[in-house]
CSV table of C-alpha atoms in Angstrom, one decimal:
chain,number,residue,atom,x,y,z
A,1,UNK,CA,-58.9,39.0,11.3
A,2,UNK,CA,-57.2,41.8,9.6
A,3,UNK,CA,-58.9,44.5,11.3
A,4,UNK,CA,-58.9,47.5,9.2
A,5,UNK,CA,-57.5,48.1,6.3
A,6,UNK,CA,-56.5,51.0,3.8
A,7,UNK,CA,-55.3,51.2,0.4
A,8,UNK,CA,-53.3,52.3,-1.6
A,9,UNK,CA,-50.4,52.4,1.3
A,10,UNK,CA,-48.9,55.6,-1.3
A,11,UNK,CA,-49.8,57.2,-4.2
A,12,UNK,CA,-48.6,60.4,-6.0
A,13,UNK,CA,-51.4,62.1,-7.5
A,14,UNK,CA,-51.2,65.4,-10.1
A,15,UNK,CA,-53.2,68.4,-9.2
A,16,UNK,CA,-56.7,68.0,-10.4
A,17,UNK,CA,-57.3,64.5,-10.5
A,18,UNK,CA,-59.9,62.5,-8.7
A,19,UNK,CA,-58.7,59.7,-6.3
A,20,UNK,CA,-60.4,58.0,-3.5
A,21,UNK,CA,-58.9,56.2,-0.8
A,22,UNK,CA,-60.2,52.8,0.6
A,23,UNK,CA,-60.9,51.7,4.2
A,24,UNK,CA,-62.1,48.3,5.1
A,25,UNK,CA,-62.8,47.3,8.9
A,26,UNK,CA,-63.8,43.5,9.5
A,27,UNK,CA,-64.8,44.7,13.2
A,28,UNK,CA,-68.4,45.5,12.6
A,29,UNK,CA,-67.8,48.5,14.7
A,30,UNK,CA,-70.7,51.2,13.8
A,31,UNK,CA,-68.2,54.4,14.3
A,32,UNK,CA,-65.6,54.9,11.3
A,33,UNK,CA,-63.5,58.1,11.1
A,34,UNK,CA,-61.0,60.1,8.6
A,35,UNK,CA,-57.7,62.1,10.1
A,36,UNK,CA,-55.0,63.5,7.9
A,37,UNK,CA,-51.8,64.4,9.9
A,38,UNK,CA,-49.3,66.5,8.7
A,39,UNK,CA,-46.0,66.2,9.5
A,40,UNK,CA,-45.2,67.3,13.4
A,41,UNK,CA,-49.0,67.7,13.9
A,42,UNK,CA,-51.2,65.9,15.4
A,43,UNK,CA,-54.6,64.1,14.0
A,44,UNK,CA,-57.2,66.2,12.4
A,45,UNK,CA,-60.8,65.1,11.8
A,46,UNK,CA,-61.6,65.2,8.1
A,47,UNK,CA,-65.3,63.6,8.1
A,48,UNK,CA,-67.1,61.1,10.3
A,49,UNK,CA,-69.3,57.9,10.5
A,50,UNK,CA,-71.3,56.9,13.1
A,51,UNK,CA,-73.0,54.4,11.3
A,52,UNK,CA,-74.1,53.1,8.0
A,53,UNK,CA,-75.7,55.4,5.8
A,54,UNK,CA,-74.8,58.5,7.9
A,55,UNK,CA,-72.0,60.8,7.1
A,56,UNK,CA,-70.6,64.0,9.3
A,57,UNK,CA,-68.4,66.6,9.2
A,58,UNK,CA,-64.5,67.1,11.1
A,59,UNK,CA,-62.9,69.8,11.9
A,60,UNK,CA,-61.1,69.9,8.1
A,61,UNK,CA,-63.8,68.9,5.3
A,62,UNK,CA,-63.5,71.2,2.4
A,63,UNK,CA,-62.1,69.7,-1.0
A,64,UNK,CA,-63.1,66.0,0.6
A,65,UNK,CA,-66.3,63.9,0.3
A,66,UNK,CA,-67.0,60.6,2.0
A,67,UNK,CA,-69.5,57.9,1.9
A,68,UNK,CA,-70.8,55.1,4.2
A,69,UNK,CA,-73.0,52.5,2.2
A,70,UNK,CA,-72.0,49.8,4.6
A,71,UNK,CA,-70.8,49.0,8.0
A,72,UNK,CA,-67.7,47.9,6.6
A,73,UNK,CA,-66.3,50.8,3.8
A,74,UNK,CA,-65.9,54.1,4.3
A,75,UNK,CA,-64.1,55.3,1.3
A,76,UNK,CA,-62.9,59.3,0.7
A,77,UNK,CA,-62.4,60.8,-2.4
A,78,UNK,CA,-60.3,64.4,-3.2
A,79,UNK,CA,-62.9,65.6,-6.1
A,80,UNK,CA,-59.8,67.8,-7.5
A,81,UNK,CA,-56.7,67.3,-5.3
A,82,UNK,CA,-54.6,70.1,-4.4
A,83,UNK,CA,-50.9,70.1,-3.2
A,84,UNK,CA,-52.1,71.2,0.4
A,85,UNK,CA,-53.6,67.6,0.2
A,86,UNK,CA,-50.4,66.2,0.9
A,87,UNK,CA,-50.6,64.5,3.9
A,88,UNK,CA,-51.0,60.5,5.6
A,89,UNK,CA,-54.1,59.8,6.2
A,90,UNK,CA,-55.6,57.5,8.5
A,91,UNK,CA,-59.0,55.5,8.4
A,92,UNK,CA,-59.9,54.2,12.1
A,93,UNK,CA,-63.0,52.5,13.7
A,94,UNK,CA,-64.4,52.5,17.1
A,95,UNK,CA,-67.2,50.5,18.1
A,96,UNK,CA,-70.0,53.1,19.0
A,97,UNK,CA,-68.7,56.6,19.0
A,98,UNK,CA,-66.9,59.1,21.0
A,99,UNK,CA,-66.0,56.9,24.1
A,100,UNK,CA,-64.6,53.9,22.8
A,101,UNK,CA,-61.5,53.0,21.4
A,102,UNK,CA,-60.3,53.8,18.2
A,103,UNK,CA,-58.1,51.3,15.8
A,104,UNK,CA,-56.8,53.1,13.2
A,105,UNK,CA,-55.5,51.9,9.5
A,106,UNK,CA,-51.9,51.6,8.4
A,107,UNK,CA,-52.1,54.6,6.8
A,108,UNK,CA,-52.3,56.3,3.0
A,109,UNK,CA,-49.4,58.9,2.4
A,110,UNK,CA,-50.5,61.2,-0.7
A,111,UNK,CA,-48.7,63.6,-2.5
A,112,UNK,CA,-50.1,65.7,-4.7
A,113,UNK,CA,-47.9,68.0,-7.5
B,1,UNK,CA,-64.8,74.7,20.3
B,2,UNK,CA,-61.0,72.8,22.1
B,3,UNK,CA,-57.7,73.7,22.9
B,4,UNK,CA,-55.5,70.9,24.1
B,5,UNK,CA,-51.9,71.6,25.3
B,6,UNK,CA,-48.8,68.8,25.0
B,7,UNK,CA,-45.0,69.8,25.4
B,8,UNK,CA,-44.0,69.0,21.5
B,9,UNK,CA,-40.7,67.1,22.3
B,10,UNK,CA,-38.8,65.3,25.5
B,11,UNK,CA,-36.2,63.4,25.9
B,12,UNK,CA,-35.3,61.1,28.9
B,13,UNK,CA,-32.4,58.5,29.4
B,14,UNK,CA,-33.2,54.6,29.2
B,15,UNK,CA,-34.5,53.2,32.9
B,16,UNK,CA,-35.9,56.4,33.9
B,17,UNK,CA,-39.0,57.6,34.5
B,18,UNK,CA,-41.3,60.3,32.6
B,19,UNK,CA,-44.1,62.4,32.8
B,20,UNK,CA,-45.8,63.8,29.2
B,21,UNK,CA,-48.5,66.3,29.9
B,22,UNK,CA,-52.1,67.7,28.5
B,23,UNK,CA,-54.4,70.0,29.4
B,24,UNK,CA,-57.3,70.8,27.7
B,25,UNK,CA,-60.1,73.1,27.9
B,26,UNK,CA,-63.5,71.5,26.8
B,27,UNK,CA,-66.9,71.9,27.4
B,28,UNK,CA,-69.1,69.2,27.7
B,29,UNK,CA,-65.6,67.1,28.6
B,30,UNK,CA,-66.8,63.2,28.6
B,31,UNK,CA,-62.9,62.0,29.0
B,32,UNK,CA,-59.3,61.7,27.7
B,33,UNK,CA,-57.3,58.9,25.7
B,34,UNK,CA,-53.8,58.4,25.5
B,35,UNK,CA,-52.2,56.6,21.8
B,36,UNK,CA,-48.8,55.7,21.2
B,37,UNK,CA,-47.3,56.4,17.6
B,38,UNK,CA,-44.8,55.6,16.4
B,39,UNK,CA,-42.8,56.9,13.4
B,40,UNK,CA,-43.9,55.7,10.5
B,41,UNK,CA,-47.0,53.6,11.9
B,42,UNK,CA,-50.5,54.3,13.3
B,43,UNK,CA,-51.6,55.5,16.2
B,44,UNK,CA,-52.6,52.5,18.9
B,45,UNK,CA,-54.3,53.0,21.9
B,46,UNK,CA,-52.7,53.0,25.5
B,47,UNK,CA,-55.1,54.2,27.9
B,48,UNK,CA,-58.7,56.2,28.8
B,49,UNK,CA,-59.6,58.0,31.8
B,50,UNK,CA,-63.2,58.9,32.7
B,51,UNK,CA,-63.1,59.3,36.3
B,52,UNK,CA,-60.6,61.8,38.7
B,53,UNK,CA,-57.6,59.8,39.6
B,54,UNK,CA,-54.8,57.3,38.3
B,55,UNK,CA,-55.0,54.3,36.6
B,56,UNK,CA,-52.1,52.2,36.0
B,57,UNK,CA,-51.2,49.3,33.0
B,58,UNK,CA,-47.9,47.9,33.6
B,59,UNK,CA,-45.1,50.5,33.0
B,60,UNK,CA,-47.7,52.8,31.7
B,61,UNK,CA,-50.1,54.7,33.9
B,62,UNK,CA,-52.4,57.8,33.0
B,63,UNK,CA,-53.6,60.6,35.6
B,64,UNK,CA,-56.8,62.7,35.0
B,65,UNK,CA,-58.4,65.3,37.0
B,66,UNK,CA,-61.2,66.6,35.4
B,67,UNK,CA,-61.5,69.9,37.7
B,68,UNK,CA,-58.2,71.1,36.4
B,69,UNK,CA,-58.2,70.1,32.7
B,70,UNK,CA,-55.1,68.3,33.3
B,71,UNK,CA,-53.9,64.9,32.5
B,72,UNK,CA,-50.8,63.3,32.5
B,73,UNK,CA,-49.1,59.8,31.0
B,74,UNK,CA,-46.3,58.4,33.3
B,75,UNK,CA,-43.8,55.5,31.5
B,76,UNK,CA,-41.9,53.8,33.9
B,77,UNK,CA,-38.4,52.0,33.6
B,78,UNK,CA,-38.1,53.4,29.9
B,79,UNK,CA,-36.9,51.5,27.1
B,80,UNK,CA,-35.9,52.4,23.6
B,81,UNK,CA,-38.5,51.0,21.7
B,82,UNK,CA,-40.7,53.4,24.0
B,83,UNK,CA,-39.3,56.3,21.5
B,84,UNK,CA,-42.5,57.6,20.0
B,85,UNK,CA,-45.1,60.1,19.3
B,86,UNK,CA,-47.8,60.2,22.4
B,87,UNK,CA,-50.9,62.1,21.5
B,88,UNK,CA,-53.7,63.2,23.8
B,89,UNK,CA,-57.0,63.3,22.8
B,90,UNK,CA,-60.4,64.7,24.2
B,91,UNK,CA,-63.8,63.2,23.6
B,92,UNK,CA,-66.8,65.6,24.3
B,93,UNK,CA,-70.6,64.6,25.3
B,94,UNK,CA,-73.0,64.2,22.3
B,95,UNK,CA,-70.0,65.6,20.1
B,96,UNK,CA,-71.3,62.8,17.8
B,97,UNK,CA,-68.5,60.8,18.2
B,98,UNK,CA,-65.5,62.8,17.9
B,99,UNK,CA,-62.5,62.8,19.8
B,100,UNK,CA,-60.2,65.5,18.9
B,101,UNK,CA,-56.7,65.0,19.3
B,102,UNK,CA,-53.9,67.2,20.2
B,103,UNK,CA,-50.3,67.6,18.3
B,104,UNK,CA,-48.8,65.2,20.1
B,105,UNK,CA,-45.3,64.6,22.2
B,106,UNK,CA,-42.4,63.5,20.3
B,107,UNK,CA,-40.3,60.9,23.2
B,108,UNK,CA,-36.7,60.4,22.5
B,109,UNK,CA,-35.3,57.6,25.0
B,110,UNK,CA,-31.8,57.5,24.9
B,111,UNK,CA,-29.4,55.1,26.3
């Protein structure tokens, strides 16, 4: 069982392009969830699943999309990326919502120029 | 909206005990987790607290008391590989399944 995956593990993007990042759970856990953390900071909510074919918004959405088509993917894509994009971003799962635990991804770390 | 308080770094000597602590101020608080990070890696889960009171797992316990907004995590007989990140974070009632998470407490064991 691999759990939940993301890819690419790092990428260095120019300002302006389009790029979507993956995330895969095998868990068939309804909740999936995007955080970027910045460096010394904690977690911050980016956008929100709490189940297939439902999408919400975190506490930082603006210049990100995300959609759930399945219980398993959750991809989210920088329509135009900026440089205060740059971040690691991390993809995690829980199995309902709010009160269970949450297994996050290895992690994405993007730059953007 | 939440504001959730952790000391940003500690340091503490191999074999000793610690004490990282959060407070929070919530409304509709449902309960508090605890995650260990490490640098470089995800965030993994150590512990939630619900109810008032302690809960222990091995060298790691967690302390909640939901009256004061105040939790703590406690790591016993510390080890070096227990170096890490340790972020609090604070789900809400119908908050549609967020948890939000404060900036976390950098540990440095030393020997």
């Amino acid at each position: 069982i691999a759990g939940i995956t993301q890819a690419p593990t790092s990428q260095i993007l120019a300002a302006g392009r389009r790029m979507t990042l993956r995330c895969t759970q095998d868990m068939r856990h309804n909740a999936m969830y995007w955080y970027r953390q910045d460096l010394g900071l904690g977690l911050r909510l980016i956008h929100y699943s709490n189940t297939a074919g439902t999408t919400g918004k975190g506490e930082v959405p603006d210049g990100y999309s995300v959609s759930r088509a399945n219980t398993d993917d959750f991809p989210l894509t920088l329509a135009s990326a900026v440089p205060s994009q740059t971040s690691v971003y991390f993809c995690a799962s829980s199995e309902e919502g709010s009160t269970d635990t949450q297994y996050f991804g290895p992690g994405t770390r993007l730059t953007v120029l | 909206g939440q504001n959730i308080d952790q000391p940003t770094e500690m340091t503490a000597t191999e074999g000793a005990i610690v004490q990282i602590n959060c407070t929070y101020q919530t409304s509709g608080f449902n309960g508090l987790f605890w995650y260990q990070q490490h640098a470089g890696e995800a965030p993994t889960f150590l512990s939630y607290n619900v109810l008032d009171g302690l809960e222990e797992k091995g060298r790691f316990s967690s302390f909640l008391s939901r009256s004061k907004g105040y939790s703590y995590l406690l790591l016993k007989e510390l080890q070096m590989k227990d170096s890490a990140s340790y972020l609090c974070a604070v789900s809400q009632r119908g908050n549609a399944g967020k948890s939000t998470f404060g900036d976390g407490t950098t540990l440095t064991v030393k020997p």
